[in-house]
XYZ file of C-alpha atoms in Angstrom:
141
model
C 15.782 4.776 3.217
C 15.180 8.481 2.482
C 14.194 10.756 5.292
C 10.481 11.549 5.413
C 9.438 14.760 3.745
C 5.785 15.923 3.678
C 6.192 16.571 -0.048
C 6.237 12.762 -0.461
C 2.574 12.553 0.511
C 0.151 12.146 -2.396
C -3.633 11.814 -2.036
C -4.644 8.205 -2.685
C -7.302 9.370 -5.154
C -4.592 10.770 -7.411
C -2.513 7.589 -7.229
C -5.497 5.492 -8.285
C -6.176 7.815 -11.224
C -2.577 7.525 -12.376
C -2.787 3.745 -12.136
C -5.935 3.668 -14.262
C -4.186 5.717 -16.957
C -1.400 3.175 -17.501
C -1.510 1.799 -21.007
C -1.238 -1.873 -21.905
C 2.199 -1.103 -23.302
C 3.287 0.305 -19.911
C 1.895 -2.756 -18.161
C 3.772 -5.123 -20.511
C 7.052 -3.306 -19.936
C 6.460 -3.398 -16.164
C 5.766 -7.145 -16.409
C 9.075 -7.667 -18.210
C 10.931 -5.700 -15.542
C 9.243 -7.761 -12.824
C 10.255 -11.019 -14.542
C 13.853 -9.782 -14.684
C 13.784 -8.964 -10.962
C 12.219 -12.335 -10.103
C 14.738 -14.223 -12.233
C 17.662 -12.438 -10.605
C 16.216 -13.040 -7.105
C 15.857 -16.761 -7.806
C 13.817 -18.789 -5.338
C 13.584 -15.814 -2.974
C 11.406 -13.867 -5.421
C 7.819 -13.052 -4.557
C 4.663 -13.002 -6.639
C 3.374 -15.006 -9.556
C 5.953 -15.825 -12.171
C 5.294 -15.782 -15.902
C 8.301 -17.982 -16.557
C 9.418 -21.447 -15.547
C 12.455 -23.620 -15.964
C 11.552 -26.402 -18.390
C 14.742 -28.321 -17.732
C 18.186 -27.425 -16.512
C 19.028 -25.364 -19.584
C 15.878 -23.577 -20.813
C 13.268 -21.128 -19.544
C 9.698 -20.949 -20.873
C 7.938 -17.574 -20.637
C 5.026 -15.443 -21.755
C 4.357 -11.719 -21.477
C 0.948 -11.137 -19.958
C -1.223 -8.033 -19.886
C -4.642 -8.042 -18.205
C -4.519 -11.823 -17.823
C -3.900 -12.226 -21.559
C -0.656 -13.507 -23.044
C 0.657 -11.413 -25.910
C 1.161 -13.071 -29.274
C 4.945 -12.826 -29.387
C 5.502 -14.365 -32.812
C 3.574 -15.721 -35.776
C 5.121 -18.752 -37.425
C 4.094 -21.067 -40.217
C 3.623 -24.726 -39.284
C 2.599 -27.054 -42.114
C 1.060 -24.256 -44.200
C -0.848 -22.858 -41.218
C 0.030 -19.611 -39.488
C 0.238 -20.147 -35.740
C 0.206 -17.485 -33.012
C 2.918 -18.203 -30.459
C 2.240 -16.877 -26.964
C 4.958 -18.775 -25.090
C 8.619 -18.908 -25.989
C 11.620 -20.760 -24.604
C 15.232 -19.734 -24.551
C 18.445 -20.913 -22.921
C 18.540 -19.976 -19.240
C 21.740 -17.984 -19.706
C 20.046 -15.805 -22.363
C 16.734 -15.243 -20.556
C 17.411 -11.635 -19.496
C 18.583 -10.805 -23.025
C 15.416 -12.385 -24.470
C 13.273 -10.226 -22.186
C 15.236 -7.137 -23.238
C 14.708 -8.123 -26.899
C 10.927 -8.194 -26.415
C 10.997 -4.978 -24.368
C 12.771 -3.258 -27.269
C 10.180 -4.597 -29.726
C 7.372 -3.349 -27.482
C 8.998 0.085 -27.250
C 9.266 0.101 -31.068
C 5.460 -0.377 -31.249
C 5.612 -3.774 -32.967
C 2.700 -4.941 -30.821
C 0.595 -1.784 -31.102
C -2.438 -3.574 -32.597
C -2.557 -5.998 -29.668
C -2.158 -3.167 -27.166
C -4.971 -1.196 -28.801
C -7.283 -4.187 -28.402
C -6.180 -4.730 -24.805
C -6.672 -1.034 -23.990
C -10.208 -1.322 -25.386
C -10.903 -4.360 -23.180
C -9.511 -2.472 -20.186
C -11.785 0.510 -20.862
C -14.836 -1.757 -21.174
C -14.005 -3.539 -17.919
C -13.412 -0.254 -16.087
C -16.737 1.150 -17.327
C -18.543 -2.048 -16.340
C -17.067 -1.963 -12.829
C -17.986 1.702 -12.419
C -21.576 0.998 -13.496
C -21.876 -1.996 -11.185
C -20.585 0.013 -8.218
C -22.906 2.915 -9.022
C -25.908 0.567 -9.279
C -25.064 -1.087 -5.943
C -24.617 2.293 -4.302
C -27.946 3.544 -5.711
C -29.800 0.379 -4.611
C -28.378 0.476 -1.086
C -30.828 2.020 1.380
C -29.506 5.020 3.259
């Protein structure tokens, strides 16, 4: 652990502002990194997992942003285009599969989805701010 240095101190207000500025793309990449860490930690990992072992040889996963699974692929099934939000892969290739999707995210292949998710995030943030302001204004001093 590094030795404490007062320069490490950051006002909490600034940390919260930085958190609010994270894009959906940043959140998706962070989610992928967390899944990698959880997979490597095995049963000792903490937090909600967005992957599960379907049998002894495969892992099923989704990449979630703001409680919404990204559409990872679009495939044609019996003349109908289907949006696939969950994928499976062999357990031994799971980390490589996550890296594959991270590379696609970095290459902006999902930019339309992220734009929509960023819009939803902005609407939710504005709604929460308004609700808090209304409660504060209605509260007697």
